[in-house]
PDB file of C-alpha atoms and ligand atoms in Angstrom:
ATOM      1  CA  UNK A  26     121.902 135.484  20.957  1.00  0.00           C
ATOM      2  CA  UNK A  27     123.393 135.717  24.226  1.00  0.00           C
ATOM      3  CA  UNK A  28     121.251 138.227  25.313  1.00  0.00           C
ATOM      4  CA  UNK A  29     118.419 136.213  23.937  1.00  0.00           C
ATOM      5  CA  UNK A  30     119.423 133.621  26.135  1.00  0.00           C
ATOM      6  CA  UNK A  31     119.664 136.000  29.195  1.00  0.00           C
ATOM      7  CA  UNK A  32     115.680 137.244  28.336  1.00  0.00           C
ATOM      8  CA  UNK A  33     114.761 133.504  28.691  1.00  0.00           C
ATOM      9  CA  UNK A  34     116.739 132.881  31.643  1.00  0.00           C
ATOM     10  CA  UNK A  35     114.891 135.917  33.493  1.00  0.00           C
ATOM     11  CA  UNK A  36     111.636 134.829  32.459  1.00  0.00           C
ATOM     12  CA  UNK A  37     112.382 131.054  33.610  1.00  0.00           C
ATOM     13  CA  UNK A  38     113.101 132.848  37.291  1.00  0.00           C
ATOM     14  CA  UNK A  39     110.157 134.713  37.088  1.00  0.00           C
ATOM     15  CA  UNK A  40     107.715 132.689  36.551  1.00  0.00           C
ATOM     16  CA  UNK A  41     107.547 129.493  39.180  1.00  0.00           C
ATOM     17  CA  UNK A  42     104.747 129.437  41.070  1.00  0.00           C
ATOM     18  CA  UNK A  43     105.062 125.588  41.248  1.00  0.00           C
ATOM     19  CA  UNK A  44     105.633 125.913  45.205  1.00  0.00           C
ATOM     20  CA  UNK A  45     102.879 127.451  46.503  1.00  0.00           C
ATOM     21  CA  UNK A  46     100.436 125.605  44.206  1.00  0.00           C
ATOM     22  CA  UNK A  47     102.193 122.562  45.837  1.00  0.00           C
ATOM     23  CA  UNK A  48     101.070 124.302  49.342  1.00  0.00           C
ATOM     24  CA  UNK A  49      97.868 124.588  48.305  1.00  0.00           C
ATOM     25  CA  UNK A  50      97.437 120.932  47.880  1.00  0.00           C
ATOM     26  CA  UNK A  51      98.725 120.270  51.357  1.00  0.00           C
ATOM     27  CA  UNK A  52      95.845 122.495  52.442  1.00  0.00           C
ATOM     28  CA  UNK A  53      93.213 120.948  50.713  1.00  0.00           C
ATOM     29  CA  UNK A  54      94.578 117.555  52.129  1.00  0.00           C
ATOM     30  CA  UNK A  55      94.568 118.769  55.656  1.00  0.00           C
ATOM     31  CA  UNK A  56      91.000 120.739  55.309  1.00  0.00           C
ATOM     32  CA  UNK A  57      89.712 117.149  53.857  1.00  0.00           C
ATOM     33  CA  UNK A  58      91.276 115.115  57.108  1.00  0.00           C
ATOM     34  CA  UNK A  59      89.551 118.279  59.620  1.00  0.00           C
ATOM     35  CA  UNK A  60      86.209 117.674  57.450  1.00  0.00           C
ATOM     36  CA  UNK A  61      86.502 114.073  58.475  1.00  0.00           C
ATOM     37  CA  UNK A  62      87.692 114.442  61.932  1.00  0.00           C
ATOM     38  CA  UNK A  63      84.523 116.887  62.330  1.00  0.00           C
ATOM     39  CA  UNK A  64      82.007 114.373  60.652  1.00  0.00           C
ATOM     40  CA  UNK A  65      83.562 111.389  62.968  1.00  0.00           C
ATOM     41  CA  UNK A  66      83.050 113.838  66.290  1.00  0.00           C
ATOM     42  CA  UNK A  67      79.756 114.949  65.414  1.00  0.00           C
ATOM     43  CA  UNK A  68      78.776 111.085  64.197  1.00  0.00           C
ATOM     44  CA  UNK A  69      80.095 110.226  68.444  1.00  0.00           C
ATOM     45  CA  UNK A  70      78.192 113.022  69.728  1.00  0.00           C
ATOM     46  CA  UNK A  71      74.828 112.301  67.458  1.00  0.00           C
ATOM     47  CA  UNK A  72      75.332 108.504  68.363  1.00  0.00           C
ATOM     48  CA  UNK A  73      75.966 109.538  72.059  1.00  0.00           C
ATOM     49  CA  UNK A  74      72.723 111.281  71.865  1.00  0.00           C
ATOM     50  CA  UNK A  75      70.406 108.939  69.894  1.00  0.00           C
ATOM     51  CA  UNK A  76      71.629 106.155  72.749  1.00  0.00           C
ATOM     52  CA  UNK A  77      70.655 108.180  75.557  1.00  0.00           C
ATOM     53  CA  UNK A  78      67.341 109.403  73.658  1.00  0.00           C
ATOM     54  CA  UNK A  79      66.537 105.138  73.108  1.00  0.00           C
ATOM     55  CA  UNK A  80      67.401 104.566  76.882  1.00  0.00           C
ATOM     56  CA  UNK A  81      65.231 107.473  77.998  1.00  0.00           C
ATOM     57  CA  UNK A  82      62.414 105.986  75.658  1.00  0.00           C
ATOM     58  CA  UNK A  83      62.777 102.562  77.088  1.00  0.00           C
ATOM     59  CA  UNK A  84      61.928 103.817  80.830  1.00  0.00           C
ATOM     60  CA  UNK A  85      58.066 103.815  79.068  1.00  0.00           C
ATOM     61  CA  UNK A  86      58.512 100.192  78.801  1.00  0.00           C
ATOM     62  CA  UNK A  87      59.684  98.989  81.491  1.00  0.00           C
ATOM     63  CA  UNK A  88      59.881  95.323  81.633  1.00  0.00           C
ATOM     64  CA  UNK A  89      56.859  94.416  84.278  1.00  0.00           C
ATOM     65  CA  UNK A  90      56.317  90.297  84.700  1.00  0.00           C
ATOM     66  CA  UNK A  91      52.612  89.596  83.954  1.00  0.00           C
ATOM     67  CA  UNK A  92      51.499  87.220  86.628  1.00  0.00           C
ATOM     68  CA  UNK A  93      48.329  85.215  86.739  1.00  0.00           C
ATOM     69  CA  UNK A  94      46.195  86.308  89.631  1.00  0.00           C
ATOM     70  CA  UNK A  95      47.123  84.533  92.988  1.00  0.00           C
ATOM     71  CA  UNK A  96      43.090  84.007  93.467  1.00  0.00           C
ATOM     72  CA  UNK A  97      41.410  81.947  90.754  1.00  0.00           C
ATOM     73  CA  UNK A  98      38.273  79.923  90.608  1.00  0.00           C
ATOM     74  CA  UNK A  99      38.449  76.243  89.765  1.00  0.00           C
ATOM     75  CA  UNK A 100      34.844  75.078  89.634  1.00  0.00           C
ATOM     76  CA  UNK A 101      32.843  72.105  90.970  1.00  0.00           C
ATOM     77  CA  UNK A 102      34.336  69.664  93.569  1.00  0.00           C
ATOM     78  CA  UNK A 103      32.373  67.390  91.328  1.00  0.00           C
ATOM     79  CA  UNK A 104      34.445  68.485  87.840  1.00  0.00           C
ATOM     80  CA  UNK A 105      36.743  66.533  89.182  1.00  0.00           C
ATOM     81  CA  UNK A 106      37.928  62.524  89.538  1.00  0.00           C
ATOM     82  CA  UNK A 107      39.619  60.934  92.137  1.00  0.00           C
ATOM     83  CA  UNK A 108      43.275  61.221  92.142  1.00  0.00           C
ATOM     84  CA  UNK A 109      45.298  63.918  90.247  1.00  0.00           C
ATOM     85  CA  UNK A 110      44.117  66.643  88.097  1.00  0.00           C
ATOM     86  CA  UNK A 111      46.688  68.715  86.024  1.00  0.00           C
ATOM     87  CA  UNK A 112      44.158  70.852  84.144  1.00  0.00           C
ATOM     88  CA  UNK A 113      45.636  74.415  86.378  1.00  0.00           C
ATOM     89  CA  UNK A 114      49.189  73.700  85.439  1.00  0.00           C
ATOM     90  CA  UNK A 115      49.785  75.444  83.139  1.00  0.00           C
ATOM     91  CA  UNK A 116      47.781  78.465  84.090  1.00  0.00           C
ATOM     92  CA  UNK A 117      48.362  78.385  87.811  1.00  0.00           C
ATOM     93  CA  UNK A 118      50.927  76.112  88.545  1.00  0.00           C
ATOM     94  CA  UNK A 119      49.263  74.043  90.943  1.00  0.00           C
ATOM     95  CA  UNK A 120      47.682  70.289  91.172  1.00  0.00           C
ATOM     96  CA  UNK A 121      44.003  69.446  92.414  1.00  0.00           C
ATOM     97  CA  UNK A 122      44.135  66.394  94.368  1.00  0.00           C
ATOM     98  CA  UNK A 123      40.920  64.682  94.601  1.00  0.00           C
ATOM     99  CA  UNK A 124      39.863  61.992  97.172  1.00  0.00           C
ATOM    100  CA  UNK A 125      36.562  60.132  97.960  1.00  0.00           C
ATOM    101  CA  UNK A 126      36.302  62.212 101.044  1.00  0.00           C
ATOM    102  CA  UNK A 127      38.188  65.809 100.238  1.00  0.00           C
ATOM    103  CA  UNK A 128      39.606  67.663  98.184  1.00  0.00           C
ATOM    104  CA  UNK A 129      43.139  69.878  98.396  1.00  0.00           C
ATOM    105  CA  UNK A 130      45.209  71.690  95.854  1.00  0.00           C
ATOM    106  CA  UNK A 131      48.759  71.181  95.566  1.00  0.00           C
ATOM    107  CA  UNK A 132      51.250  73.885  94.784  1.00  0.00           C
ATOM    108  CA  UNK A 133      53.428  72.398  91.950  1.00  0.00           C
ATOM    109  CA  UNK A 134      56.967  73.435  93.292  1.00  0.00           C
ATOM    110  CA  UNK A 135      59.785  71.543  94.706  1.00  0.00           C
ATOM    111  CA  UNK A 136      60.518  72.176  98.293  1.00  0.00           C
ATOM    112  CA  UNK A 137      64.226  71.538  97.361  1.00  0.00           C
ATOM    113  CA  UNK A 138      64.943  74.423  94.584  1.00  0.00           C
ATOM    114  CA  UNK A 139      61.349  75.187  93.441  1.00  0.00           C
ATOM    115  CA  UNK A 140      61.459  73.356  89.938  1.00  0.00           C
ATOM    116  CA  UNK A 141      58.169  71.757  88.516  1.00  0.00           C
ATOM    117  CA  UNK A 142      57.822  68.004  89.229  1.00  0.00           C
ATOM    118  CA  UNK A 143      56.283  66.020  86.638  1.00  0.00           C
ATOM    119  CA  UNK A 144      53.763  63.998  87.821  1.00  0.00           C
ATOM    120  CA  UNK A 145      54.342  60.238  87.000  1.00  0.00           C
ATOM    121  CA  UNK A 146      50.389  58.614  86.834  1.00  0.00           C
ATOM    122  CA  UNK A 147      51.755  55.402  85.577  1.00  0.00           C
ATOM    123  CA  UNK A 148      54.030  55.313  89.357  1.00  0.00           C
ATOM    124  CA  UNK A 149      51.349  57.531  91.340  1.00  0.00           C
ATOM    125  CA  UNK A 150      54.152  59.707  92.261  1.00  0.00           C
ATOM    126  CA  UNK A 151      55.303  63.222  91.312  1.00  0.00           C
ATOM    127  CA  UNK A 152      59.118  62.882  90.394  1.00  0.00           C
ATOM    128  CA  UNK A 153      61.225  66.424  89.890  1.00  0.00           C
ATOM    129  CA  UNK A 154      63.700  66.196  86.922  1.00  0.00           C
ATOM    130  CA  UNK A 155      65.931  68.798  88.615  1.00  0.00           C
ATOM    131  CA  UNK A 156      67.558  66.606  91.312  1.00  0.00           C
ATOM    132  CA  UNK A 157      65.222  63.710  91.629  1.00  0.00           C
ATOM    133  CA  UNK A 158      63.262  64.340  94.760  1.00  0.00           C
ATOM    134  CA  UNK A 159      60.172  62.371  94.580  1.00  0.00           C
ATOM    135  CA  UNK A 160      56.580  62.742  96.278  1.00  0.00           C
ATOM    136  CA  UNK A 161      53.719  60.596  96.609  1.00  0.00           C
ATOM    137  CA  UNK A 162      50.217  61.166  95.580  1.00  0.00           C
ATOM    138  CA  UNK A 163      49.436  63.731  98.429  1.00  0.00           C
ATOM    139  CA  UNK A 164      52.569  65.596  97.882  1.00  0.00           C
ATOM    140  CA  UNK A 165      54.619  64.104 100.486  1.00  0.00           C
ATOM    141  CA  UNK A 166      58.476  63.775  99.982  1.00  0.00           C
ATOM    142  CA  UNK A 167      59.573  59.928 100.066  1.00  0.00           C
ATOM    143  CA  UNK A 168      62.943  60.383  98.360  1.00  0.00           C
ATOM    144  CA  UNK A 169      65.857  62.655  96.542  1.00  0.00           C
ATOM    145  CA  UNK A 170      66.908  66.194  98.488  1.00  0.00           C
ATOM    146  CA  UNK A 171      63.344  67.868  98.825  1.00  0.00           C
ATOM    147  CA  UNK A 172      63.625  68.607 102.884  1.00  0.00           C
ATOM    148  CA  UNK A 173      59.529  68.493 102.907  1.00  0.00           C
ATOM    149  CA  UNK A 174      55.787  68.134 101.406  1.00  0.00           C
ATOM    150  CA  UNK A 175      54.524  70.566  98.793  1.00  0.00           C
ATOM    151  CA  UNK A 176      52.688  73.203 100.132  1.00  0.00           C
ATOM    152  CA  UNK A 177      49.163  73.026 100.024  1.00  0.00           C
ATOM    153  CA  UNK A 178      47.441  76.170  98.454  1.00  0.00           C
ATOM    154  CA  UNK A 179      44.189  77.946 100.607  1.00  0.00           C
ATOM    155  CA  UNK A 180      41.192  76.818  99.152  1.00  0.00           C
ATOM    156  CA  UNK A 181      37.184  78.060 100.045  1.00  0.00           C
ATOM    157  CA  UNK A 182      33.905  76.780  98.919  1.00  0.00           C
ATOM    158  CA  UNK A 183      32.042  79.861  97.478  1.00  0.00           C
ATOM    159  CA  UNK A 184      28.216  80.075  98.059  1.00  0.00           C
ATOM    160  CA  UNK A 185      27.977  79.261  94.299  1.00  0.00           C
ATOM    161  CA  UNK A 186      29.339  75.683  95.499  1.00  0.00           C
ATOM    162  CA  UNK A 187      32.418  76.754  93.718  1.00  0.00           C
ATOM    163  CA  UNK A 188      35.797  76.116  95.010  1.00  0.00           C
ATOM    164  CA  UNK A 189      37.997  79.353  94.787  1.00  0.00           C
ATOM    165  CA  UNK A 190      41.725  79.350  94.438  1.00  0.00           C
ATOM    166  CA  UNK A 191      44.297  81.425  96.706  1.00  0.00           C
ATOM    167  CA  UNK A 192      48.301  80.569  96.074  1.00  0.00           C
ATOM    168  CA  UNK A 193      49.191  83.622  98.215  1.00  0.00           C
ATOM    169  CA  UNK A 194      48.268  81.532 101.359  1.00  0.00           C
ATOM    170  CA  UNK A 195      50.275  78.356 101.296  1.00  0.00           C
ATOM    171  CA  UNK A 196      49.842  75.657 104.423  1.00  0.00           C
ATOM    172  CA  UNK A 197      52.704  73.584 105.089  1.00  0.00           C
ATOM    173  CA  UNK A 198      54.278  70.564 106.670  1.00  0.00           C
ATOM    174  CA  UNK A 199      57.987  70.546 107.911  1.00  0.00           C
ATOM    175  CA  UNK A 200      57.773  66.892 109.991  1.00  0.00           C
ATOM    176  CA  UNK A 201      61.485  68.266 111.218  1.00  0.00           C
ATOM    177  CA  UNK A 202      60.461  71.261 112.992  1.00  0.00           C
ATOM    178  CA  UNK A 203      56.790  69.857 114.275  1.00  0.00           C
ATOM    179  CA  UNK A 204      54.976  71.989 111.898  1.00  0.00           C
ATOM    180  CA  UNK A 205      51.789  70.601 109.935  1.00  0.00           C
ATOM    181  CA  UNK A 206      49.296  72.440 108.340  1.00  0.00           C
ATOM    182  CA  UNK A 207      47.908  70.415 106.161  1.00  0.00           C
ATOM    183  CA  UNK A 208      44.542  70.107 108.439  1.00  0.00           C
ATOM    184  CA  UNK A 209      43.933  73.179 108.499  1.00  0.00           C
ATOM    185  CA  UNK A 210      40.991  74.923 107.899  1.00  0.00           C
ATOM    186  CA  UNK A 211      40.990  76.002 103.934  1.00  0.00           C
ATOM    187  CA  UNK A 212      44.116  73.674 103.676  1.00  0.00           C
ATOM    188  CA  UNK A 213      41.237  70.754 102.522  1.00  0.00           C
ATOM    189  CA  UNK A 214      38.111  70.743 101.264  1.00  0.00           C
ATOM    190  CA  UNK A 215      35.769  67.690 102.941  1.00  0.00           C
ATOM    191  CA  UNK A 216      33.658  66.370  99.521  1.00  0.00           C
TER     192      UNK A 216
HETATM  193  S1  FES B 326      64.467  71.664  92.592  1.00  0.00           S
HETATM  194 FE1  FES B 326      63.711  69.481  92.685  1.00  0.00          FE
HETATM  195  S2  FES B 326      65.355  67.536  93.585  1.00  0.00           S
HETATM  196 FE2  FES B 326      66.050  69.715  93.598  1.00  0.00          FE
END
């Protein structure tokens, strides 16, 4: 009986694979963690490369601002009534101003900080919504912080009788500096 007990004890002592099994479980955990880290690093690298690739592609689509041509034809003088015409305000930011004997084109840009004033037909004035500058029907400032009248665009009568406007050439009036280009050739047309 004692011998049998001895034999059983020795069997128990020799058959103990438990510690190695625990070690392999740790190893698997570490391997899983390392795999997770590798995936994270790979995701970062691919993400970085992907963002750089998108930035590279972006160069093929520059943020170009397409502005209307500075030169445009506004038609015949007879197309306009006496007064202020707003037909080209949205497309070219100008007003056509016609008198009984003359026609000129006002650049619709406040000379204070560049806002677009509103034409107020009931009061016959231009009113700038930004800081309250006011201009008379000819674009001459009389109230608010605007330092000078609104500029006028270059105009020319074509062979067919229509009027060509060039916004790239402006005529200005600066009373305090003694400058007055409003009566220069191409600043105003007799009609
Ligand atoms: S921008 Fe017109 S008043 Fe200031």
